mmCIF file of C-alpha atoms in Angstrom:
data_model
loop_
_atom_site.group_PDB
_atom_site.id
_atom_site.type_symbol
_atom_site.label_atom_id
_atom_site.label_comp_id
_atom_site.label_asym_id
_atom_site.label_seq_id
_atom_site.Cartn_x
_atom_site.Cartn_y
_atom_site.Cartn_z
ATOM 1 C CA ASN Z 1 112.733 98.419 96.296
ATOM 2 C CA ALA Z 2 109.802 97.886 93.967
ATOM 3 C CA GLY Z 3 107.045 95.597 95.092
ATOM 4 C CA VAL Z 4 105.077 93.131 93.035
ATOM 5 C CA MET Z 5 103.975 94.735 89.792
ATOM 6 C CA GLN Z 6 100.848 93.804 87.900
ATOM 7 C CA ASN Z 7 99.570 95.106 84.624
ATOM 8 C CA PRO Z 8 97.262 96.126 83.346
ATOM 9 C CA ARG Z 9 95.463 97.379 86.457
ATOM 10 C CA HIS Z 10 92.141 97.343 84.661
ATOM 11 C CA LEU Z 11 91.223 95.222 81.666
ATOM 12 C CA VAL Z 12 87.966 95.180 79.740
ATOM 13 C CA ARG Z 13 87.202 92.348 77.360
ATOM 14 C CA ARG Z 14 84.171 91.227 75.403
ATOM 15 C CA ARG Z 15 82.893 87.697 75.712
ATOM 16 C CA GLY Z 16 84.993 85.318 73.661
ATOM 17 C CA GLN Z 17 88.157 87.429 73.696
ATOM 18 C CA GLU Z 18 91.412 86.520 75.400
ATOM 19 C CA ALA Z 19 92.750 88.163 78.538
ATOM 20 C CA ARG Z 20 96.449 88.266 79.434
ATOM 21 C CA LEU Z 21 97.438 89.358 82.903
ATOM 22 C CA ARG Z 22 101.077 90.015 83.752
ATOM 23 C CA CYS Z 23 102.907 89.822 87.046
ATOM 24 C CA SER Z 24 106.487 90.852 87.791
ATOM 25 C CA PRO Z 25 107.635 89.483 91.148
ATOM 26 C CA MET Z 26 109.665 91.388 93.685
ATOM 27 C CA LYS Z 27 113.392 91.456 93.053
ATOM 28 C CA GLY Z 28 114.978 88.237 94.262
ATOM 29 C CA HIS Z 29 111.702 86.310 94.358
ATOM 30 C CA SER Z 30 111.456 83.150 92.306
ATOM 31 C CA HIS Z 31 108.017 81.942 93.392
ATOM 32 C CA VAL Z 32 104.761 83.357 92.017
ATOM 33 C CA TYR Z 33 101.171 82.725 93.040
ATOM 34 C CA TRP Z 34 97.913 83.767 91.438
ATOM 35 C CA TYR Z 35 94.692 84.329 93.389
ATOM 36 C CA ARG Z 36 91.232 85.351 92.228
ATOM 37 C CA GLN Z 37 88.617 87.357 94.075
ATOM 38 C CA LEU Z 38 85.135 87.219 92.595
ATOM 39 C CA PRO Z 39 82.764 90.083 93.416
ATOM 40 C CA GLU Z 40 81.669 89.955 97.054
ATOM 41 C CA GLU Z 41 83.678 86.757 97.634
ATOM 42 C CA GLY Z 42 86.932 85.824 99.284
ATOM 43 C CA LEU Z 43 90.355 85.306 97.803
ATOM 44 C CA LYS Z 44 90.877 81.900 96.212
ATOM 45 C CA PHE Z 45 94.188 80.330 95.284
ATOM 46 C CA MET Z 46 94.592 79.476 91.617
ATOM 47 C CA VAL Z 47 98.148 78.434 90.797
ATOM 48 C CA TYR Z 48 101.696 78.383 92.182
ATOM 49 C CA LEU Z 49 104.677 78.603 89.856
ATOM 50 C CA GLN Z 50 108.430 78.641 90.077
ATOM 51 C CA LYS Z 51 110.620 79.601 87.143
ATOM 52 C CA GLU Z 52 109.531 77.443 84.169
ATOM 53 C CA ASN Z 53 107.567 75.076 86.418
ATOM 54 C CA ILE Z 54 103.983 74.804 87.592
ATOM 55 C CA ILE Z 55 104.089 73.494 91.159
ATOM 56 C CA ASP Z 56 100.411 73.498 92.113
ATOM 57 C CA GLU Z 57 97.487 74.293 89.828
ATOM 58 C CA SER Z 58 94.792 72.790 91.997
ATOM 59 C CA GLY Z 59 92.782 76.029 91.991
ATOM 60 C CA MET Z 60 92.786 76.620 88.267
ATOM 61 C CA PRO Z 61 89.572 76.078 86.320
ATOM 62 C CA LYS Z 62 89.973 73.047 84.098
ATOM 63 C CA GLU Z 63 89.379 74.865 80.850
ATOM 64 C CA ARG Z 64 90.390 78.190 79.291
ATOM 65 C CA PHE Z 65 92.850 79.173 82.037
ATOM 66 C CA SER Z 66 96.607 78.748 81.855
ATOM 67 C CA ALA Z 67 99.633 80.221 83.578
ATOM 68 C CA GLU Z 68 103.334 80.400 82.915
ATOM 69 C CA PHE Z 69 106.437 81.839 84.513
ATOM 70 C CA PRO Z 70 109.201 81.796 81.910
ATOM 71 C CA LYS Z 71 112.901 81.940 82.606
ATOM 72 C CA GLU Z 72 112.912 85.563 81.478
ATOM 73 C CA GLY Z 73 110.076 88.005 81.880
ATOM 74 C CA PRO Z 74 106.912 88.226 83.922
ATOM 75 C CA SER Z 75 104.463 85.534 84.885
ATOM 76 C CA ILE Z 76 101.399 85.444 82.634
ATOM 77 C CA LEU Z 77 97.879 84.344 83.514
ATOM 78 C CA ARG Z 78 95.969 83.706 80.325
ATOM 79 C CA ILE Z 79 92.220 83.360 80.036
ATOM 80 C CA GLN Z 80 90.896 82.262 76.681
ATOM 81 C CA GLN Z 81 87.356 82.900 75.440
ATOM 82 C CA VAL Z 82 86.393 84.927 78.473
ATOM 83 C CA VAL Z 83 82.878 84.761 79.891
ATOM 84 C CA ARG Z 84 81.068 87.156 82.209
ATOM 85 C CA GLY Z 85 81.772 84.890 85.168
ATOM 86 C CA ASP Z 86 85.502 85.561 84.742
ATOM 87 C CA SER Z 87 84.976 89.171 85.846
ATOM 88 C CA ALA Z 88 86.996 89.450 89.029
ATOM 89 C CA ALA Z 89 90.109 90.874 90.636
ATOM 90 C CA TYR Z 90 93.185 88.780 89.958
ATOM 91 C CA PHE Z 91 96.033 89.136 92.417
ATOM 92 C CA CYS Z 92 99.570 87.965 92.028
ATOM 93 C CA ALA Z 93 101.905 87.317 94.948
ATOM 94 C CA SER Z 94 105.591 86.491 95.055
ATOM 95 C CA SER Z 95 107.898 84.997 97.642
ATOM 96 C CA PRO Z 96 111.607 84.256 97.951
ATOM 97 C CA GLY Z 97 111.146 80.530 98.512
ATOM 98 C CA THR Z 98 112.724 80.349 101.958
ATOM 99 C CA ALA Z 99 111.405 78.209 104.798
ATOM 100 C CA ARG Z 100 109.774 81.179 106.574
ATOM 101 C CA ASP Z 101 108.263 82.127 103.269
ATOM 102 C CA THR Z 102 106.160 85.267 103.095
ATOM 103 C CA GLN Z 103 104.023 86.081 100.098
ATOM 104 C CA TYR Z 104 103.763 89.717 99.053
ATOM 105 C CA PHE Z 105 100.852 90.752 96.889
ATOM 106 C CA GLY Z 106 100.557 93.075 93.957
ATOM 107 C CA PRO Z 107 97.777 95.635 93.450
ATOM 108 C CA GLY Z 108 95.748 93.313 91.263
ATOM 109 C CA THR Z 109 94.194 93.386 87.809
ATOM 110 C CA ARG Z 110 90.487 94.027 87.643
ATOM 111 C CA LEU Z 111 89.004 92.163 84.704
ATOM 112 C CA THR Z 112 85.606 93.165 83.413
ATOM 113 C CA VAL Z 113 83.954 91.028 80.764
ATOM 114 C CA LEU Z 114 81.199 92.752 78.818
ATOM 115 C CA ASP U 1 88.593 75.206 103.804
ATOM 116 C CA ALA U 2 90.211 77.748 106.085
ATOM 117 C CA LYS U 3 91.650 76.310 109.295
ATOM 118 C CA THR U 4 90.891 79.446 111.285
ATOM 119 C CA THR U 5 87.800 81.139 112.707
ATOM 120 C CA GLN U 6 87.501 84.874 113.221
ATOM 121 C CA PRO U 7 84.678 87.212 114.226
ATOM 122 C CA THR U 8 82.881 88.654 111.231
ATOM 123 C CA SER U 9 83.312 92.256 112.284
ATOM 124 C CA MET U 10 84.669 94.503 115.007
ATOM 125 C CA ASP U 11 84.644 98.192 115.812
ATOM 126 C CA CYS U 12 87.462 100.184 117.358
ATOM 127 C CA ALA U 13 87.769 103.826 118.339
ATOM 128 C CA GLU U 14 90.486 105.818 116.615
ATOM 129 C CA GLY U 15 93.629 105.998 118.725
ATOM 130 C CA ARG U 16 92.733 102.941 120.792
ATOM 131 C CA ALA U 17 94.271 99.495 120.490
ATOM 132 C CA ALA U 18 92.523 97.052 118.185
ATOM 133 C CA ASN U 19 92.670 93.427 119.329
ATOM 134 C CA LEU U 20 91.665 90.929 116.663
ATOM 135 C CA PRO U 21 91.251 87.316 117.807
ATOM 136 C CA CYS U 22 91.727 84.167 115.787
ATOM 137 C CA ASN U 23 91.076 80.542 116.677
ATOM 138 C CA HIS U 24 93.171 77.811 115.062
ATOM 139 C CA SER U 25 92.547 74.851 117.314
ATOM 140 C CA THR U 26 93.720 72.269 114.744
ATOM 141 C CA ILE U 27 97.055 73.929 114.045
ATOM 142 C CA SER U 28 99.974 71.545 113.564
ATOM 143 C CA GLY U 29 103.292 71.885 115.341
ATOM 144 C CA ASN U 30 105.170 73.288 112.349
ATOM 145 C CA GLU U 31 102.477 75.593 110.991
ATOM 146 C CA TYR U 32 102.953 79.340 111.070
ATOM 147 C CA VAL U 33 100.234 81.882 111.848
ATOM 148 C CA TYR U 34 100.100 84.665 109.245
ATOM 149 C CA TRP U 35 98.092 87.877 109.272
ATOM 150 C CA TYR U 36 97.192 89.865 106.180
ATOM 151 C CA ARG U 37 94.765 92.693 105.623
ATOM 152 C CA GLN U 38 92.896 93.942 102.582
ATOM 153 C CA ILE U 39 91.906 97.574 102.399
ATOM 154 C CA HIS U 40 88.892 98.035 100.147
ATOM 155 C CA SER U 41 89.733 95.838 97.156
ATOM 156 C CA GLN U 42 93.436 96.606 97.203
ATOM 157 C CA GLY U 43 95.944 93.763 97.157
ATOM 158 C CA PRO U 44 96.305 91.921 100.469
ATOM 159 C CA GLN U 45 99.000 93.451 102.657
ATOM 160 C CA TYR U 46 101.256 91.275 104.788
ATOM 161 C CA ILE U 47 101.240 92.306 108.450
ATOM 162 C CA ILE U 48 103.079 89.776 110.584
ATOM 163 C CA HIS U 49 103.598 86.083 111.202
ATOM 164 C CA GLY U 50 104.809 83.816 113.987
ATOM 165 C CA LEU U 51 105.320 80.230 115.039
ATOM 166 C CA LYS U 52 105.414 79.987 118.831
ATOM 167 C CA ASN U 53 106.788 83.188 120.254
ATOM 168 C CA ASN U 54 105.083 86.543 120.308
ATOM 169 C CA GLU U 55 106.183 88.825 117.509
ATOM 170 C CA THR U 56 106.240 92.586 117.025
ATOM 171 C CA ASN U 57 107.030 94.777 114.070
ATOM 172 C CA GLU U 58 106.350 98.358 113.027
ATOM 173 C CA MET U 59 102.744 97.558 112.140
ATOM 174 C CA ALA U 60 101.469 95.250 114.861
ATOM 175 C CA SER U 61 102.058 92.686 117.572
ATOM 176 C CA LEU U 62 101.106 89.026 117.414
ATOM 177 C CA ILE U 63 100.315 87.171 120.617
ATOM 178 C CA ILE U 64 100.135 83.371 120.315
ATOM 179 C CA THR U 65 98.796 81.333 123.220
ATOM 180 C CA GLU U 66 101.048 78.730 124.770
ATOM 181 C CA ASP U 67 98.988 75.856 123.328
ATOM 182 C CA ARG U 68 99.018 77.671 119.942
ATOM 183 C CA LYS U 69 95.302 77.134 119.495
ATOM 184 C CA SER U 70 94.554 80.841 119.238
ATOM 185 C CA SER U 71 96.239 84.153 118.608
ATOM 186 C CA THR U 72 95.542 87.875 118.775
ATOM 187 C CA LEU U 73 96.688 90.587 116.423
ATOM 188 C CA ILE U 74 97.145 93.919 118.144
ATOM 189 C CA LEU U 75 97.203 97.255 116.362
ATOM 190 C CA PRO U 76 98.430 99.503 119.187
ATOM 191 C CA HIS U 77 96.963 102.814 118.010
ATOM 192 C CA ALA U 78 94.302 102.280 115.359
ATOM 193 C CA THR U 79 93.752 104.974 112.738
ATOM 194 C CA LEU U 80 91.006 105.387 110.159
ATOM 195 C CA ARG U 81 93.391 103.978 107.563
ATOM 196 C CA ASP U 82 93.449 100.682 109.444
ATOM 197 C CA THR U 83 89.843 100.008 108.437
ATOM 198 C CA ALA U 84 90.119 96.779 106.449
ATOM 199 C CA VAL U 85 89.364 93.075 106.386
ATOM 200 C CA TYR U 86 91.947 91.207 108.463
ATOM 201 C CA TYR U 87 92.773 87.607 107.619
ATOM 202 C CA CYS U 88 94.358 85.063 109.943
ATOM 203 C CA ILE U 89 95.914 82.135 108.052
ATOM 204 C CA VAL U 90 97.837 79.070 109.165
ATOM 205 C CA ARG U 91 100.352 77.493 106.824
ATOM 206 C CA PRO U 92 103.198 75.003 107.068
ATOM 207 C CA PRO U 93 106.764 76.092 106.321
ATOM 208 C CA ASN U 94 107.699 76.332 102.677
ATOM 209 C CA ARG U 95 109.034 73.093 101.239
ATOM 210 C CA GLY U 96 108.395 74.094 97.643
ATOM 211 C CA GLY U 97 105.297 71.998 97.317
ATOM 212 C CA ALA U 98 101.572 72.288 97.094
ATOM 213 C CA THR U 99 101.174 73.335 100.725
ATOM 214 C CA ASN U 100 102.536 76.809 99.987
ATOM 215 C CA LYS U 101 99.202 78.286 99.013
ATOM 216 C CA LEU U 102 97.395 80.654 101.346
ATOM 217 C CA ILE U 103 93.835 79.684 102.192
ATOM 218 C CA PHE U 104 91.834 82.792 102.998
ATOM 219 C CA GLY U 105 88.724 82.612 105.149
ATOM 220 C CA THR U 106 86.190 85.384 105.476
ATOM 221 C CA GLY U 107 88.316 87.440 107.859
ATOM 222 C CA THR U 108 87.294 90.178 110.284
ATOM 223 C CA LEU U 109 86.085 93.523 109.019
ATOM 224 C CA LEU U 110 87.641 96.056 111.382
ATOM 225 C CA ALA U 111 85.902 99.416 111.309
ATOM 226 C CA VAL U 112 87.862 102.182 113.024
ATOM 227 C CA GLN U 113 85.501 104.874 114.193
ATOM 228 C CA PRO U 114 86.482 108.575 114.513
#
C-alpha cells in the first residue's frame, strides 16, 4: 500500500528557471494539499485541490505559483521564474475526503535555487 | 494562527513514557484534535486524532480532558527514534471546503535521551 509519492526528492534550479514538483496521492485519495517549509520555519499551507478543482488557494503566493490536479496523473505545483527565497521543502499530503479526514504526507521535495 | 499552545521542548529518558501536553482552550464542539510529528526534515507523520473520547493506536494514546480544552499525547515507551517535533492541531470535520487545511504551530521538540 504505497504512501504519498513526491518527485523529484531534490531539485536544483537557477534563478529565473521553472520548477515543477509532482505529487501522487495515496490510492483511493482524491484530495491533495501542498505545504511549504522555509528553512528554520514551520509548515505553511499553500493550496488544497480536488480532482480538476482548486478548493482553497489562500496560502499561495499571488505571483509565479500555480497548482493543478488533473483528472489523470499527479498533482503538479509549478513555480515560474524561481528566486532564492523559493528555496524550501515542499510537502504534499493527500486524504480520502471523508468526514474524519486524515491527511497523509509525502517525503517532500527540497528545492534549492542557486 | 495556530489555535493550540505547546511547550517548546521536552526531554524524556529512553524507555520511559513521554507525555506531551497541548492547550486548545478555544476549541469548538465539532473540532478534532490531531497529532503529527516531523522527524528531522522528513514529511510530517500522522500519529493519532480524537474528538471527545480518549484514543489509542499502535503508536500512541491521546487523552482529551472532559472540557476538551487540553489534551496529552502519550508515547508509552519512548525510543531514540521518537526524537522529533510534535504538532498538536485542531481542525473541524471535513466538509470539502477551505477549513480542511492544517495549521501548524511551532510544536514541541521532544528529545529522547539514552
